[in-house]
Every structure is written in C-alpha cells, then in structure tokens.
Tab-separated table of C-alpha atoms and ligand atoms in Angstrom:
chain	number	residue	atom	x	y	z
A	1	MET	CA	-3.651	15.060	-11.732
A	2	ARG	CA	-6.714	13.469	-10.232
A	3	ILE	CA	-6.951	9.728	-9.641
A	4	VAL	CA	-10.302	8.341	-8.552
A	5	MET	CA	-11.309	4.802	-7.670
A	6	HIS	CA	-14.773	3.302	-7.698
A	7	VAL	CA	-15.344	0.130	-5.697
A	8	ASP	CA	-18.408	-2.082	-6.098
A	9	PHE	CA	-18.780	-5.279	-4.065
A	10	ASP	CA	-19.555	-8.370	-6.131
A	11	SER	CA	-23.049	-9.834	-5.708
A	12	PHE	CA	-22.883	-8.211	-2.307
A	13	TYR	CA	-25.839	-9.664	-0.414
A	14	ALA	CA	-25.310	-13.154	-1.817
A	15	SER	CA	-21.576	-13.025	-1.050
A	16	LEU	CA	-22.258	-12.087	2.576
A	17	GLU	CA	-24.724	-14.945	2.944
A	18	GLU	CA	-22.189	-17.392	1.476
A	19	GLN	CA	-19.621	-16.019	3.860
A	20	ARG	CA	-21.729	-16.567	6.975
A	21	LYS	CA	-23.250	-19.868	5.802
A	22	PRO	CA	-20.295	-21.844	4.447
A	23	GLU	CA	-22.576	-24.807	3.736
A	24	ILE	CA	-24.159	-22.965	0.802
A	25	LYS	CA	-20.835	-22.132	-0.892
A	26	GLY	CA	-20.626	-23.368	-4.472
A	27	LYS	CA	-24.393	-23.396	-4.891
A	28	ALA	CA	-26.614	-20.999	-6.788
A	29	VAL	CA	-27.810	-18.460	-4.196
A	30	ILE	CA	-30.784	-16.152	-4.695
A	31	ILE	CA	-31.597	-13.357	-2.252
A	32	CYS	CA	-35.298	-12.626	-2.185
A	33	MET	CA	-37.454	-9.720	-1.179
A	34	TYR	CA	-40.676	-11.412	-0.040
A	35	SER	CA	-43.821	-9.352	-0.250
A	36	GLY	CA	-45.082	-10.815	3.005
A	37	ARG	CA	-47.681	-13.009	1.324
A	38	GLY	CA	-46.326	-16.535	1.208
A	39	GLU	CA	-43.788	-17.131	-1.511
A	40	SER	CA	-44.508	-14.073	-3.616
A	41	GLY	CA	-41.942	-11.353	-4.137
A	42	ALA	CA	-38.943	-10.430	-6.257
A	43	VAL	CA	-35.287	-11.337	-6.559
A	44	ALA	CA	-33.090	-8.680	-4.929
A	45	THR	CA	-29.880	-10.171	-6.259
A	46	ALA	CA	-28.217	-13.505	-6.954
A	47	ASN	CA	-24.690	-14.869	-6.949
A	48	TYR	CA	-22.877	-15.454	-10.241
A	49	LYS	CA	-23.709	-19.158	-10.273
A	50	ALA	CA	-27.422	-18.298	-10.164
A	51	ARG	CA	-26.966	-15.624	-12.827
A	52	GLU	CA	-25.686	-18.373	-15.158
A	53	LEU	CA	-29.185	-19.801	-14.882
A	54	GLY	CA	-30.625	-16.504	-16.072
A	55	ILE	CA	-31.590	-15.148	-12.661
A	56	LYS	CA	-31.732	-11.356	-12.540
A	57	SER	CA	-32.531	-8.630	-10.001
A	58	ALA	CA	-36.233	-7.697	-9.872
A	59	MET	CA	-37.345	-11.016	-11.412
A	60	PRO	CA	-40.437	-12.466	-9.698
A	61	ILE	CA	-39.487	-15.295	-7.332
A	62	ALA	CA	-41.951	-17.606	-9.066
A	63	PHE	CA	-40.019	-17.125	-12.352
A	64	ALA	CA	-36.742	-17.804	-10.604
A	65	LYS	CA	-38.132	-21.027	-9.103
A	66	ARG	CA	-38.910	-22.329	-12.581
A	67	ARG	CA	-35.346	-21.746	-13.753
A	68	THR	CA	-33.700	-23.455	-10.809
A	69	ASN	CA	-33.644	-26.845	-9.076
A	70	SER	CA	-33.777	-28.241	-5.559
A	71	ASP	CA	-30.088	-27.469	-5.076
A	72	THR	CA	-30.646	-23.714	-5.398
A	73	ILE	CA	-30.645	-21.691	-2.191
A	74	PHE	CA	-33.351	-19.056	-1.711
A	75	LEU	CA	-32.789	-16.677	1.216
A	76	PRO	CA	-34.670	-13.632	2.464
A	77	VAL	CA	-32.823	-10.272	2.477
A	78	ASP	CA	-31.274	-9.318	5.798
A	79	LEU	CA	-30.575	-5.639	5.206
A	80	GLU	CA	-29.610	-4.928	8.783
A	81	TYR	CA	-26.780	-7.443	8.577
A	82	TYR	CA	-25.624	-6.254	5.134
A	83	ARG	CA	-25.611	-2.648	6.363
A	84	SER	CA	-23.538	-3.463	9.412
A	85	ILE	CA	-20.878	-5.269	7.351
A	86	SER	CA	-21.053	-2.577	4.675
A	87	SER	CA	-20.264	0.134	7.193
A	88	GLN	CA	-17.295	-1.859	8.514
A	89	ILE	CA	-15.916	-2.259	4.974
A	90	MET	CA	-16.533	1.431	4.276
A	91	ASP	CA	-14.387	2.294	7.303
A	92	VAL	CA	-11.585	0.151	5.949
A	93	MET	CA	-11.794	1.748	2.512
A	94	GLU	CA	-11.992	5.267	3.878
A	95	SER	CA	-8.653	4.764	5.557
A	96	TYR	CA	-7.018	4.519	2.124
A	97	ALA	CA	-8.636	7.696	0.835
A	98	ASP	CA	-7.619	11.319	0.424
A	99	SER	CA	-11.328	11.933	0.294
A	100	PHE	CA	-14.101	9.399	0.382
A	101	LYS	CA	-17.744	9.093	-0.539
A	102	GLN	CA	-19.995	6.127	0.017
A	103	ALA	CA	-22.361	5.957	-2.971
A	104	SER	CA	-24.666	3.113	-1.898
A	105	ILE	CA	-24.712	0.092	0.393
A	106	ASP	CA	-22.087	-1.581	-1.792
A	107	GLU	CA	-20.297	1.233	-3.594
A	108	ALA	CA	-17.858	3.987	-2.849
A	109	TYR	CA	-15.621	6.518	-4.521
A	110	ILE	CA	-12.088	6.866	-3.212
A	111	ASP	CA	-9.958	9.821	-4.229
A	112	VAL	CA	-6.315	8.711	-4.266
A	113	SER	CA	-4.842	11.715	-6.065
A	114	SER	CA	-1.957	11.832	-3.603
A	115	CYS	CA	-0.628	8.760	-5.440
A	116	GLU	CA	2.209	9.616	-7.742
A	117	SER	CA	0.852	7.606	-10.671
A	118	PHE	CA	-1.880	5.260	-11.869
A	119	THR	CA	0.558	2.406	-11.207
A	120	GLU	CA	0.751	3.489	-7.577
A	121	ALA	CA	-3.060	3.736	-7.424
A	122	GLU	CA	-3.325	0.239	-8.882
A	123	LYS	CA	-1.174	-1.063	-6.021
A	124	ILE	CA	-3.511	0.550	-3.503
A	125	ALA	CA	-6.500	-0.977	-5.280
A	126	LYS	CA	-4.898	-4.423	-4.926
A	127	GLN	CA	-4.294	-3.757	-1.226
A	128	ILE	CA	-7.929	-2.749	-0.770
A	129	LYS	CA	-9.077	-5.914	-2.533
A	130	ASP	CA	-6.819	-8.062	-0.330
A	131	ASP	CA	-7.900	-6.221	2.787
A	132	ILE	CA	-11.605	-6.748	2.032
A	133	LYS	CA	-11.045	-10.354	0.998
A	134	SER	CA	-9.059	-11.339	4.073
A	135	ASN	CA	-11.210	-9.463	6.594
A	136	PHE	CA	-14.683	-9.961	5.183
A	137	GLY	CA	-14.275	-12.905	2.809
A	138	ILE	CA	-15.819	-11.194	-0.205
A	139	THR	CA	-14.567	-9.863	-3.515
A	140	CYS	CA	-15.132	-6.495	-5.135
A	141	SER	CA	-14.501	-4.911	-8.487
A	142	ILE	CA	-12.539	-1.705	-8.780
A	143	GLY	CA	-12.306	0.857	-11.540
A	144	ILE	CA	-9.611	3.527	-11.599
A	145	GLY	CA	-9.918	6.641	-13.727
A	146	PRO	CA	-9.210	10.372	-13.949
A	147	ASN	CA	-12.650	11.145	-12.484
A	148	LYS	CA	-15.730	9.584	-10.877
A	149	LEU	CA	-17.580	8.937	-14.122
A	150	VAL	CA	-14.756	6.991	-15.747
A	151	ALA	CA	-13.956	5.137	-12.502
A	152	LYS	CA	-17.587	4.077	-12.111
A	153	MET	CA	-17.742	2.775	-15.658
A	154	ALA	CA	-14.385	1.039	-15.296
A	155	SER	CA	-15.512	-0.855	-12.185
A	156	ARG	CA	-18.294	-2.393	-14.251
A	157	ALA	CA	-15.991	-3.392	-17.104
A	158	LYS	CA	-14.802	-6.565	-15.415
A	159	LYS	CA	-16.800	-8.403	-12.775
A	160	PRO	CA	-16.483	-10.239	-10.438
A	161	ASP	CA	-13.104	-9.558	-8.772
A	162	GLY	CA	-12.050	-7.149	-11.516
A	163	LEU	CA	-9.541	-4.318	-11.554
A	164	THR	CA	-9.726	-1.983	-14.540
A	165	VAL	CA	-7.521	1.048	-15.037
A	166	VAL	CA	-8.535	3.702	-17.571
A	167	LYS	CA	-6.132	6.607	-17.856
A	168	GLN	CA	-7.140	9.936	-19.394
A	169	GLU	CA	-5.510	9.018	-22.710
A	170	ASP	CA	-7.388	5.696	-22.792
A	171	VAL	CA	-10.863	7.121	-22.106
A	172	LYS	CA	-11.755	7.542	-25.773
A	173	ASN	CA	-10.806	4.000	-26.607
A	174	PHE	CA	-12.569	2.587	-23.519
A	175	PHE	CA	-15.781	4.447	-24.373
A	176	SER	CA	-15.734	3.750	-28.104
A	177	SER	CA	-17.042	0.218	-27.820
A	178	LEU	CA	-19.879	1.008	-25.387
A	179	SER	CA	-23.493	1.860	-26.149
A	180	VAL	CA	-24.910	5.119	-24.721
A	181	ASP	CA	-26.995	3.356	-22.079
A	182	LYS	CA	-23.737	2.211	-20.464
A	183	ILE	CA	-22.923	5.803	-19.488
A	184	HIS	CA	-23.605	6.188	-15.797
A	185	GLY	CA	-26.612	8.446	-15.298
A	186	ILE	CA	-28.155	7.994	-18.746
A	187	GLY	CA	-31.513	6.304	-18.372
A	188	GLY	CA	-33.887	4.446	-20.645
A	189	LYS	CA	-35.839	7.514	-21.723
A	190	THR	CA	-32.776	9.445	-22.830
A	191	THR	CA	-31.460	6.346	-24.613
A	192	THR	CA	-34.703	6.109	-26.599
A	193	VAL	CA	-34.594	9.754	-27.671
A	194	LEU	CA	-30.936	9.428	-28.632
A	195	ALA	CA	-31.693	6.279	-30.645
A	196	GLU	CA	-34.351	8.209	-32.561
A	197	MET	CA	-31.648	10.706	-33.454
A	198	GLY	CA	-29.422	7.877	-34.686
A	199	ILE	CA	-27.113	8.075	-31.682
A	200	GLU	CA	-26.354	4.620	-30.326
A	201	THR	CA	-22.772	4.458	-29.156
A	202	ILE	CA	-20.917	6.774	-26.818
A	203	GLU	CA	-18.731	7.628	-29.783
A	204	ASP	CA	-21.830	8.756	-31.742
A	205	LEU	CA	-22.780	10.985	-28.837
A	206	ALA	CA	-19.292	12.443	-28.509
A	207	LYS	CA	-19.428	13.435	-32.184
A	208	ALA	CA	-23.056	14.642	-32.151
A	209	ASP	CA	-23.973	18.207	-33.017
A	210	VAL	CA	-24.629	20.150	-29.790
A	211	ALA	CA	-27.298	22.355	-31.409
A	212	LYS	CA	-29.213	19.235	-32.387
A	213	LEU	CA	-28.921	17.795	-28.882
A	214	GLU	CA	-30.157	21.090	-27.422
A	215	LEU	CA	-33.335	20.889	-29.492
A	216	SER	CA	-34.268	17.595	-27.859
A	217	PHE	CA	-32.833	18.001	-24.375
A	218	GLY	CA	-32.407	21.699	-23.652
A	219	LYS	CA	-29.136	23.503	-23.111
A	220	ASN	CA	-28.050	22.081	-19.737
A	221	LYS	CA	-28.761	18.446	-20.415
A	222	ALA	CA	-27.219	18.650	-23.890
A	223	LYS	CA	-24.009	19.969	-22.365
A	224	LEU	CA	-24.064	17.274	-19.688
A	225	LEU	CA	-24.601	14.491	-22.228
A	226	LYS	CA	-21.790	15.732	-24.404
A	227	GLU	CA	-19.414	15.980	-21.441
A	228	LYS	CA	-20.301	12.508	-20.248
A	229	ALA	CA	-19.643	11.086	-23.721
A	230	LEU	CA	-16.225	12.721	-23.677
A	231	GLY	CA	-15.514	11.310	-20.227
A	232	ILE	CA	-15.459	14.750	-18.618
A	233	ASP	CA	-16.545	14.945	-14.975
A	234	GLU	CA	-15.197	17.557	-12.639
A	235	SER	CA	-17.315	16.668	-9.625
A	236	PRO	CA	-15.277	16.083	-6.483
A	237	VAL	CA	-15.401	12.732	-4.702
A	238	ALA	CA	-16.604	14.465	-1.562
A	239	GLU	CA	-16.958	17.953	-0.227
A	240	GLN	CA	-15.162	17.057	2.943
A	241	ALA	CA	-11.812	15.540	3.649
A	242	ILE	CA	-11.708	12.270	5.586
A	243	LYS	CA	-12.947	12.276	9.160
A	244	GLN	CA	-11.272	9.180	10.472
A	245	MET	CA	-8.798	6.480	9.651
A	246	SER	CA	-9.054	2.862	10.724
A	247	ARG	CA	-7.702	-0.614	10.195
A	248	ILE	CA	-9.433	-3.849	11.116
A	249	GLY	CA	-7.913	-7.322	11.081
A	250	THR	CA	-9.064	-10.874	11.690
A	251	LEU	CA	-7.457	-12.812	14.533
A	252	GLN	CA	-5.939	-16.260	13.942
A	253	GLU	CA	-8.765	-17.649	16.058
A	254	ASP	CA	-11.534	-16.273	18.257
A	255	THR	CA	-10.032	-15.366	21.616
A	256	SER	CA	-10.360	-13.164	24.680
A	257	ASP	CA	-6.633	-13.215	25.421
A	258	PHE	CA	-5.260	-9.691	25.816
A	259	ASN	CA	-1.845	-10.427	24.335
A	260	GLU	CA	-3.226	-12.112	21.227
A	261	ILE	CA	-5.617	-9.264	20.515
A	262	TYR	CA	-3.164	-6.529	21.359
A	263	LYS	CA	-0.562	-8.051	19.018
A	264	LYS	CA	-3.007	-7.627	16.146
A	265	VAL	CA	-3.978	-4.100	17.167
A	266	GLU	CA	-0.313	-3.120	17.433
A	267	GLN	CA	0.431	-4.468	13.967
A	268	LEU	CA	-2.525	-2.614	12.449
A	269	ALA	CA	-1.720	0.618	14.274
A	270	THR	CA	1.902	0.514	13.164
A	271	GLU	CA	0.832	0.066	9.560
A	272	MET	CA	-1.747	2.858	9.809
A	273	HIS	CA	0.733	5.176	11.482
A	274	LYS	CA	2.908	5.316	8.337
A	275	LYS	CA	-0.037	6.839	6.562
A	276	ILE	CA	-0.698	9.305	9.376
A	277	ILE	CA	2.824	10.647	8.980
A	278	LYS	CA	2.705	10.658	5.186
A	279	ARG	CA	-0.528	12.655	5.234
A	280	LYS	CA	0.568	14.994	8.045
A	281	ILE	CA	-2.499	14.128	10.081
A	282	TYR	CA	-2.970	14.743	13.799
A	283	PHE	CA	-5.760	13.195	15.823
A	284	ARG	CA	-7.487	13.695	19.129
A	285	THR	CA	-9.420	10.450	19.522
A	286	VAL	CA	-8.116	6.896	19.601
A	287	SER	CA	-10.587	4.009	19.532
A	288	ILE	CA	-10.407	0.279	19.468
A	289	ILE	CA	-12.870	-1.650	17.339
A	290	ILE	CA	-13.930	-5.081	18.487
A	291	ILE	CA	-16.011	-7.512	16.503
A	292	GLY	CA	-17.209	-10.458	18.510
A	293	ALA	CA	-17.731	-14.053	17.409
A	294	ASN	CA	-21.349	-13.155	16.571
A	295	ILE	CA	-20.320	-10.227	14.351
A	296	GLU	CA	-21.619	-7.652	16.836
A	297	MET	CA	-19.392	-4.600	16.829
A	298	ALA	CA	-18.206	-2.503	19.742
A	299	THR	CA	-15.986	0.543	19.811
A	300	ARG	CA	-14.339	2.257	22.750
A	301	GLY	CA	-12.608	5.565	22.440
A	302	LYS	CA	-10.554	8.069	24.371
A	303	THR	CA	-9.982	11.713	23.541
A	304	ILE	CA	-6.566	13.200	24.190
A	305	GLN	CA	-4.426	16.181	23.193
A	306	ALA	CA	-3.825	16.426	19.464
A	307	THR	CA	-0.928	14.147	18.519
A	308	ASN	CA	0.509	12.117	15.647
A	309	LYS	CA	2.533	9.652	17.711
A	310	LEU	CA	2.306	5.885	17.413
A	311	GLU	CA	3.046	5.639	21.116
A	312	ASP	CA	-0.131	7.602	21.923
A	313	ILE	CA	-2.190	5.249	19.797
A	314	LEU	CA	-0.698	2.135	21.379
A	315	ASP	CA	-0.838	3.318	25.003
A	316	ASN	CA	-4.489	4.263	24.697
A	317	ALA	CA	-5.374	1.151	22.741
A	318	LYS	CA	-3.874	-0.933	25.541
A	319	ILE	CA	-5.965	0.810	28.201
A	320	LEU	CA	-9.150	0.594	26.134
A	321	LEU	CA	-8.625	-3.066	25.316
A	322	LYS	CA	-7.985	-3.954	28.957
A	323	GLU	CA	-11.152	-2.115	29.972
A	324	TYR	CA	-13.100	-3.942	27.307
A	325	LEU	CA	-11.815	-7.391	28.236
A	326	ASN	CA	-12.347	-6.782	31.966
A	327	GLN	CA	-16.038	-6.664	31.227
A	328	ASP	CA	-15.950	-10.323	30.246
A	329	SER	CA	-17.431	-9.566	26.854
A	330	GLY	CA	-16.859	-12.932	25.229
A	331	LYS	CA	-14.514	-13.974	22.472
A	332	VAL	CA	-13.204	-11.569	19.862
A	333	ARG	CA	-13.062	-12.438	16.164
A	334	ARG	CA	-11.718	-9.232	14.631
A	335	ALA	CA	-10.021	-6.271	16.181
A	336	GLY	CA	-9.065	-2.884	14.913
A	337	ILE	CA	-7.883	0.590	15.630
A	338	ARG	CA	-9.322	3.952	14.674
A	339	ILE	CA	-8.220	7.545	14.972
A	340	SER	CA	-10.772	10.309	14.599
A	341	ASN	CA	-11.303	13.936	15.519
A	342	LEU	CA	-8.602	14.664	12.972
A	343	VAL	CA	-6.811	17.970	12.930
A	344	THR	CA	-4.354	19.443	10.471
A	345	GLU	CA	-0.927	20.658	11.516
A	346	GLU	CA	-2.161	24.232	11.313
A	347	GLN	CA	-5.291	23.635	13.374
A	348	LYS	CA	-3.184	21.885	15.940
A	349	GLU	CA	-0.928	24.894	16.387
A	350	ASN	CA	-3.895	27.213	16.708
A	351	SER	CA	-5.579	24.996	19.282
A	352	GLY	CA	-2.382	25.094	21.330
A	353	LEU	CA	-2.566	28.877	21.396
A	354	TYR	CA	-6.221	28.798	22.248
A	355	LYS	CA	-5.470	26.681	25.262
A	356	PHE	CA	-2.737	29.038	26.328
A	357	PHE	CA	-5.067	32.033	26.357
A	358	LYS	CA	-7.990	30.302	27.980
B	401	LIG	N1	-30.956	-4.348	-5.764
B	401	LIG	C1	-32.325	-4.533	-5.639
B	401	LIG	N2	-33.133	-4.465	-6.733
B	401	LIG	C2	-32.607	-4.210	-7.966
B	401	LIG	C3	-31.209	-4.028	-8.106
B	401	LIG	C4	-30.413	-4.103	-6.970
B	401	LIG	O1	-32.797	-4.752	-4.521
B	401	LIG	N3	-33.402	-4.151	-9.022
B	401	LIG	C5	-30.122	-4.432	-4.567
B	401	LIG	C6	-29.537	-5.789	-4.412
B	401	LIG	C7	-28.069	-5.623	-4.417
B	401	LIG	C8	-27.814	-4.144	-4.245
B	401	LIG	O2	-29.023	-3.514	-4.612
B	401	LIG	C9	-26.640	-3.664	-5.058
B	401	LIG	O3	-26.895	-3.858	-6.423
B	401	LIG	P1	-25.759	-4.305	-7.458
B	401	LIG	O4	-24.458	-3.726	-7.109
B	401	LIG	O5	-26.285	-4.053	-8.818
B	401	LIG	O6	-25.797	-5.869	-7.264
B	401	LIG	P2	-24.809	-6.925	-6.724
B	401	LIG	O7	-25.658	-8.013	-6.196
B	401	LIG	O8	-23.814	-6.385	-5.778
B	401	LIG	O9	-24.122	-7.473	-8.037
B	401	LIG	P3	-22.830	-7.053	-8.861
B	401	LIG	O10	-21.838	-8.151	-8.605
B	401	LIG	O11	-23.268	-7.014	-10.275
B	401	LIG	O12	-22.366	-5.729	-8.359
B	402	LIG	CA1	-22.368	-4.778	-6.354
B	403	LIG	CA1	-23.747	-1.568	-6.724
C-alpha cells in the first residue's frame, strides 16, 4: 500500500515575515511584488487576516490599498530569504521521507509508505507539523492520501494548519462534493469545455462517457481526466530515493558555548539514528548544520568509511563543532546534524570488497 503526504506551508511569505518581524504579528500583512515604478505592482500573497479583507494573490497593489487601512502592513517580497528558509524546511521534511520531492518553494510530496497504516502516517504528519512550528515558527497544511493527486487535494481541504487524511475507500466521498476545477492539473480552459458538456462536479466527470470525452479532448487527455476524477494516480513521488537525512533544532537561547550546542546536536542525532537503523541506511558523510543569530547558514562535513553507528555521528559532530566554534563565528541560534552520501547495506559490502582489491 502506498501512503503519500503533501505539505503546503500556510501563507508562506507572509508567515516568514511575521516570524522575523514580531511587531507585525496580529496585523493584516500583504506581500507585494513592486514593478519598480513607485507603488505600482501586484500582491504576491497575504496572510489570512488580510484575506478576510478580500485581498488575493495577483491583485493590483492599488486595489489592495483601497480595501485596507493604515494598520495594514505592506512589504516587498524577499525571495532570497524565503528560499533559504524553504530549503532548510525541505531538509527537515526529507528526513521523514522514504522518497521525497519538492514541488515548489512551499510544497513537497513525502512518500511514507513504510508506515504500517494511515494512522501511523498521521502521527508522522503531526510530528512534521510540530517540527516545522517549533523550528521555523510557521504552520503548514498536510494532506495524506493513497497517491500524490489525492494528497495534494487533501492538503487544500483544510487551511491553515490543517491535517486531512483521505484513504482509498474515502476518495469517492471526498471528491463527490468538489467541482472539476478543484482537481489538481485541470485548468480554466478544460473546465469551460467540460461545463459545455454538462460536466461540473468531479462526480459528473467520473461518470462521463469516455467516447464523448475523447471527441473533445483526444484519447490521452480523456483517459487522464477520467483517471483524475477517479482519484487514480500512479506517478511516484520521486525517481530517486532520499539522498540525505537531517535534523535541526532551536537552542534555548543564542549561544557560542560548545556544551550547550553539542547537547542539542547529540539529542537530534540520537533521535535521527533510530530512523537510520529502522531504514537500514549507512552513510559516509556526517555534517553539522549551524544557523547563526542572523539566519545565515553554515555546514561543515567530514567523509568517513561507510557506517551506521551513532558513535561515528557524535564523534565527528564533536570535531566539526569544535572547529566551527574555534573560528569565533558568533552566536548560534539553531543547530543540526546531517548524514549524506548514503549507501545501502548491499553497496556497503561491495565497497568493502572494492577496497580490498584496490
Ligand atoms: N504566488 C504569486 N502569485 C500568485 C500566486 C502565488 O507570486 N498569483 C506566490 C506567493 C506565494 C507562493 O507563490 C505560494 O503560493 P500559495 O501556496 O498559493 O500561497 P500561500 O501564500 O502559501 O497561501 P496558502 O496558505 O493558501 O498556501
Ligand atoms: Ca502555501
Ligand atoms: Ca503552494
């Protein structure tokens, strides 16, 4: 049985701005893409408070100004910052995955089929939500389903901070209430043609005559539409298995004290190690991840003989952390551990032989 999760961060850009500018919390926040000519431009996104005022993505800023008051916060997009946090959160999420695929700056698919049940997967989803909340201060919405399509649609079902589980047997019921344009990947043009054929809900589409669909859309697209309406999607989350595993945590307070930081790294590594054993993973590179008080990120790694031992992670982390701190690099806000250069048990044995013959 496949179990797939789709994670989408809630009002991502606005949430990150609220997180780094606590003084704007509780206010309507609008993130703007300025055209470069004075005040003109469009709304990239807005937080939920601003959405209550009718603010939407792609709305001209001048429109938005008319709907808001002097208490509303308008901020320019800072994509570089959002990307850097996004990639840190992606690393965290990837560490929970059997296979992983980032789908956009604020979305990812996580295959968790190694879970025994949807209940187990739901627990992992809660852990991911907690992990993101405590380390990055933002919420996300997660959908869990038997494939990517259903997971993606489930993550949209409840927002913000939602968690929606749709098992195979519940797909029909979940889809029945939705209009066709809610199917991921069905655009405005297709919706119009379908409406002309009298097809408005996903249920209508699921029941539609394939021959009739083929006349309007051709064979391939007709088949695709029908499959989507039935919640069928065989596409894998990613072609490749995971490449790394990491855990990042926030320190009690910003510090450059070795013991304080190491304590955190040790705790994270110990937690991560359980998963390494469960998944029968071996690794060749150990890295520490350091995020300074100004959110700049540094990593330092060391490549060793393939191993799966906690001891090897901790010993190397200690050395790397000491090296880092000796450089007088300022205070540390968050610290983490990563293993990469992963090898399977089988590859490990073969590489041992290779060395022997070299
Ligand atoms: N975006 C944009 N222009 C649009 C739509 C989106 O620039 N017309 C950008 C802004 C946010 C980012 O893409 C991700 O989009 P969503 O996930 O739709 O937005 P969000 O702000 O994260 O909101 P939600 O809580 O609904 O996911
Ligand atoms: Ca989002
Ligand atoms: Ca999104």
